XYZ file of C-alpha atoms in Angstrom:
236
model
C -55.830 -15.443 51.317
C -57.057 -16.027 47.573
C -59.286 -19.391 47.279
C -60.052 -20.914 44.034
C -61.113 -24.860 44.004
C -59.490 -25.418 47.365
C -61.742 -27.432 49.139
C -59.276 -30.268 49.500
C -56.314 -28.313 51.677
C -58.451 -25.189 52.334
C -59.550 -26.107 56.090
C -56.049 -27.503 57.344
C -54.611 -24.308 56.339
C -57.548 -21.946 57.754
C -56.908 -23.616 60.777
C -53.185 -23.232 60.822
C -53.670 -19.650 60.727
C -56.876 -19.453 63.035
C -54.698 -20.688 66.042
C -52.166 -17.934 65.859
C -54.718 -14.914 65.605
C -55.991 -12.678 68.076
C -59.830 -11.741 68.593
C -58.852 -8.492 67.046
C -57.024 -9.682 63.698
C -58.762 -10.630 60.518
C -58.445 -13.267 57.970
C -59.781 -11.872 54.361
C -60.399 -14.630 51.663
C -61.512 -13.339 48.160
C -62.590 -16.576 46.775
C -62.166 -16.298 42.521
C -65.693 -18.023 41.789
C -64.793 -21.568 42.975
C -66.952 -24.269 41.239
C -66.290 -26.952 44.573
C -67.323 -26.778 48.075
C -64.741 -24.170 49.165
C -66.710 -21.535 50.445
C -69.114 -23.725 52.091
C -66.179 -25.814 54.238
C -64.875 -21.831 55.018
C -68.091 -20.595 56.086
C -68.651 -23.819 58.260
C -65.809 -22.656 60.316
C -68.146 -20.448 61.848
C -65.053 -17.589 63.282
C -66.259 -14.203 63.262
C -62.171 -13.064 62.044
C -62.859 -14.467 59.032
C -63.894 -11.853 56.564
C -64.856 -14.113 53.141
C -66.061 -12.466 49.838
C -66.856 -14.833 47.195
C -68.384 -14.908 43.898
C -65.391 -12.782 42.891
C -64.409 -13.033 38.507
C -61.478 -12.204 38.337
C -60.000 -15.683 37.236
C -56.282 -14.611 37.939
C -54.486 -15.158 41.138
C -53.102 -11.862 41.186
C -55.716 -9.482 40.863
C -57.701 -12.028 43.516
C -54.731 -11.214 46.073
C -55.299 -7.731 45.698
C -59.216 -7.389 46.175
C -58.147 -9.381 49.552
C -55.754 -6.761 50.107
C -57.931 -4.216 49.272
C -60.194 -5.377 52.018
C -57.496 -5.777 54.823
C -57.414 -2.962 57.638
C -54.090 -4.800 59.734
C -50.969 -2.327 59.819
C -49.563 -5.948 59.559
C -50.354 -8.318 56.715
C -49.362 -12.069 55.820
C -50.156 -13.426 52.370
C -51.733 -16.500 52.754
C -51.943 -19.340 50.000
C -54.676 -21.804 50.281
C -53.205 -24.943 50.262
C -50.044 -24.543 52.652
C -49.922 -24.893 56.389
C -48.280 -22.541 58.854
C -46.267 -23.206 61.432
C -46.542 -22.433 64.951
C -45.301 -19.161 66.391
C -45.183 -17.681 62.534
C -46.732 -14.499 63.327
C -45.321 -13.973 66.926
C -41.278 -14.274 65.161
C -42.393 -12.104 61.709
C -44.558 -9.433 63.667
C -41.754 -7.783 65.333
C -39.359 -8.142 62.285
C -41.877 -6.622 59.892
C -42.579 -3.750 62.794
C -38.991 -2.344 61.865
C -38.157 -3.453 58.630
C -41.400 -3.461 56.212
C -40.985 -6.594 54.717
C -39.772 -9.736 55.926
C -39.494 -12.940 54.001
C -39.524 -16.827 56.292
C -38.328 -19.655 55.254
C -40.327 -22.274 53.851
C -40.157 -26.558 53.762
C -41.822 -28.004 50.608
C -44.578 -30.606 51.346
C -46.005 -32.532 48.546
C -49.656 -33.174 48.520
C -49.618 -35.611 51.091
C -47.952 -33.522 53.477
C -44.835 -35.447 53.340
C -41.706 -33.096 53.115
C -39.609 -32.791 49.731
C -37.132 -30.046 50.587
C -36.428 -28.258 54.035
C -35.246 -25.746 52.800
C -36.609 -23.361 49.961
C -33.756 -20.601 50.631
C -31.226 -23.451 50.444
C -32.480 -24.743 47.620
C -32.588 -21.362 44.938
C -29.978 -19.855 47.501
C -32.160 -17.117 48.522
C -30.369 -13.885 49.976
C -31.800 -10.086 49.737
C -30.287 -7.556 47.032
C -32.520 -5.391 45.075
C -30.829 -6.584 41.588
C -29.913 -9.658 42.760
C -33.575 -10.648 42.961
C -34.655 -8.815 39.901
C -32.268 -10.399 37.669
C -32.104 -13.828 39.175
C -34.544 -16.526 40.607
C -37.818 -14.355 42.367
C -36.925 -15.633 46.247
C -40.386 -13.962 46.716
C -42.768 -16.651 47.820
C -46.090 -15.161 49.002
C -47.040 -17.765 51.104
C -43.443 -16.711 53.069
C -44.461 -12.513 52.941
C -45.734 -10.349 55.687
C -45.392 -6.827 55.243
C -46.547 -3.151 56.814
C -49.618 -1.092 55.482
C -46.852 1.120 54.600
C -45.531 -1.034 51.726
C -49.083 -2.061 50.951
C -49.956 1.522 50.483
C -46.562 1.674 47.584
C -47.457 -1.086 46.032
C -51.413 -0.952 45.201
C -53.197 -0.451 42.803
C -50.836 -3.428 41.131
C -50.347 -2.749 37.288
C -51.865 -4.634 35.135
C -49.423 -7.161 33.352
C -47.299 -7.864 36.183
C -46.244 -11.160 36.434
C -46.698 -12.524 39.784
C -48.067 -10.468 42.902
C -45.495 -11.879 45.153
C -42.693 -10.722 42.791
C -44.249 -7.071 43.228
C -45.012 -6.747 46.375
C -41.572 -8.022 47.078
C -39.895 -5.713 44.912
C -41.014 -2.744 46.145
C -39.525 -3.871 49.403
C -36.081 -3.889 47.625
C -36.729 -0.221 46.323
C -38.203 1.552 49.391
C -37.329 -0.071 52.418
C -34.836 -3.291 53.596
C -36.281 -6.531 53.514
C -35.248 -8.791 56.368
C -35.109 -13.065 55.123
C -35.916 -15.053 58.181
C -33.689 -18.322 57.944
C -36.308 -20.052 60.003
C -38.866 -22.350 57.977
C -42.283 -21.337 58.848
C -44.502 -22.418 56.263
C -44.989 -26.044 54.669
C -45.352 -24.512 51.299
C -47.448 -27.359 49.245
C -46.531 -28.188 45.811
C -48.854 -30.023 43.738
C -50.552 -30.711 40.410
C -52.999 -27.865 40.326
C -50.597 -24.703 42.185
C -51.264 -21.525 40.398
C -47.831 -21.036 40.187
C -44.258 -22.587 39.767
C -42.705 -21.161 42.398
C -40.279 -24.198 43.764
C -39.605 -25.646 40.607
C -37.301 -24.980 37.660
C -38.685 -22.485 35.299
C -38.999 -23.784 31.392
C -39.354 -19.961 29.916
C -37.059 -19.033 27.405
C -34.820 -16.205 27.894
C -36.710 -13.499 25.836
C -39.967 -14.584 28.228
C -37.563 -13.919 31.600
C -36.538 -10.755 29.711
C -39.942 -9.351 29.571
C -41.673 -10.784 33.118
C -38.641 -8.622 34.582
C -39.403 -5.454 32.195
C -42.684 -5.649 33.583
C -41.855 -5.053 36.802
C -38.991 -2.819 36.121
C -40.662 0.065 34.117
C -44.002 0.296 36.547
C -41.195 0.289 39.703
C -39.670 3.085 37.618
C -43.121 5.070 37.093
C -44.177 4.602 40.525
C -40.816 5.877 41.925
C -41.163 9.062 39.804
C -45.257 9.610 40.863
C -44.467 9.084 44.480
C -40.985 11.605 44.684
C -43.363 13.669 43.146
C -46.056 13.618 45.581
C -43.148 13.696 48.617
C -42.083 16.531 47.157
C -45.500 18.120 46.890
């Protein structure tokens, strides 16, 4: 999970997650400097599986997603946005689907910031499907807050490069190139959308055309160099 400024969702959503953990699985927050009572409210929750490191400067989402990555030991990890809620039984239907496929993408229902639902159905609503340049070219079905993936994938995809556009879109990428992504037509994330989301994710995008151009060319040519370094090293 990154935090920044999230004191207002942040414990509903810790909680959400808390519930479906074992004693041996870990929650890592990298919190990007928050200015409000974020991590006090996390580190009133008092769990020993939560593994928080603040006073982080990054001041990006993405690069705060990968220092929490960075810090993960699962062979199993969920990306966790800190204003959503999870649904019950998430982790027990993804675990075994991201065991044998690498990368599995849920469902999601859109919740405003009252927690009153606006769309059941994010995959319904951009038409989500997998297909490597399907998803490239088109609308990114990648939501985070909807990704778990294996240690294996993680291991592809870090360090990120620099001027990617989203995380998400990486990570999820790189599941197109190396492995099979599995989409899980079962909701199991209220995915909040509100006034201060880092991203815009679940709404239409206003870029122009030569913008979309070059948010996919920066994903394309570092897929392209990483493919080459890692044949390389396989064939080493």
């Amino acid at each position: 999970m990154a935090t920044y400024n999230g004191e207002k969702y942040v414990l509903e959503q810790v909680n959400s997650i808390l519930k479906q953990l074992s004693e041996n699985d870990e929650l890592i927050i990298s919190d990007d400097s928050s200015q409000d009572s974020t991590v006090q409210i996390i580190e009133s929750i008092g769990d020993h599986r939560i593994k928080l490191f603040p006073k982080q400067v990054y001041k990006n989402p993405i690069f705060n997603f990968e220092n929490a990555l960075r810090n993960s030991s699962g062979d199993i990890i969920f990306l966790s946005d800190q204003d959503d809620i999870w649904m019950p039984n998430k982790i027990k239907i993804m675990t075994p689907i991201i065991m044998q496929h690498h990368l599995a993408l849920s469902d999601c229902a859109l919740i405003d910031e009252h927690g009153d639902i606006t769309e059941l159905s994010y995959f319904s609503m951009i038409n989500s499907k997998p297909g490597r340049w399907r998803n490239l070219l088109n609308t990114n079905p990648y939501v985070g807050c909807c990704m778990g993936f294996s240690r294996q994938l993680l291991n592809l995809a870090l360090p990120f490069p620099k001027k990617i556009p989203m995380h998400d879109f990486w990570l999820g990428m790189i599941g197109e190139f190396y492995f099979r992504p599995i989409f899980v037509p079962q909701p199991l994330t209220y995915y909040r959308r509100h006034d201060n989301n880092a991203s815009i994710t679940g709404v239409k995008s206003t870029n122009s055309l030569i913008k979309k151009i070059g948010f996919r060319l920066q994903v394309i040519l570092p897929l392209i160099l990483r493919k080459i370094k890692m044949d390389r090293r396989w064939k080493i």
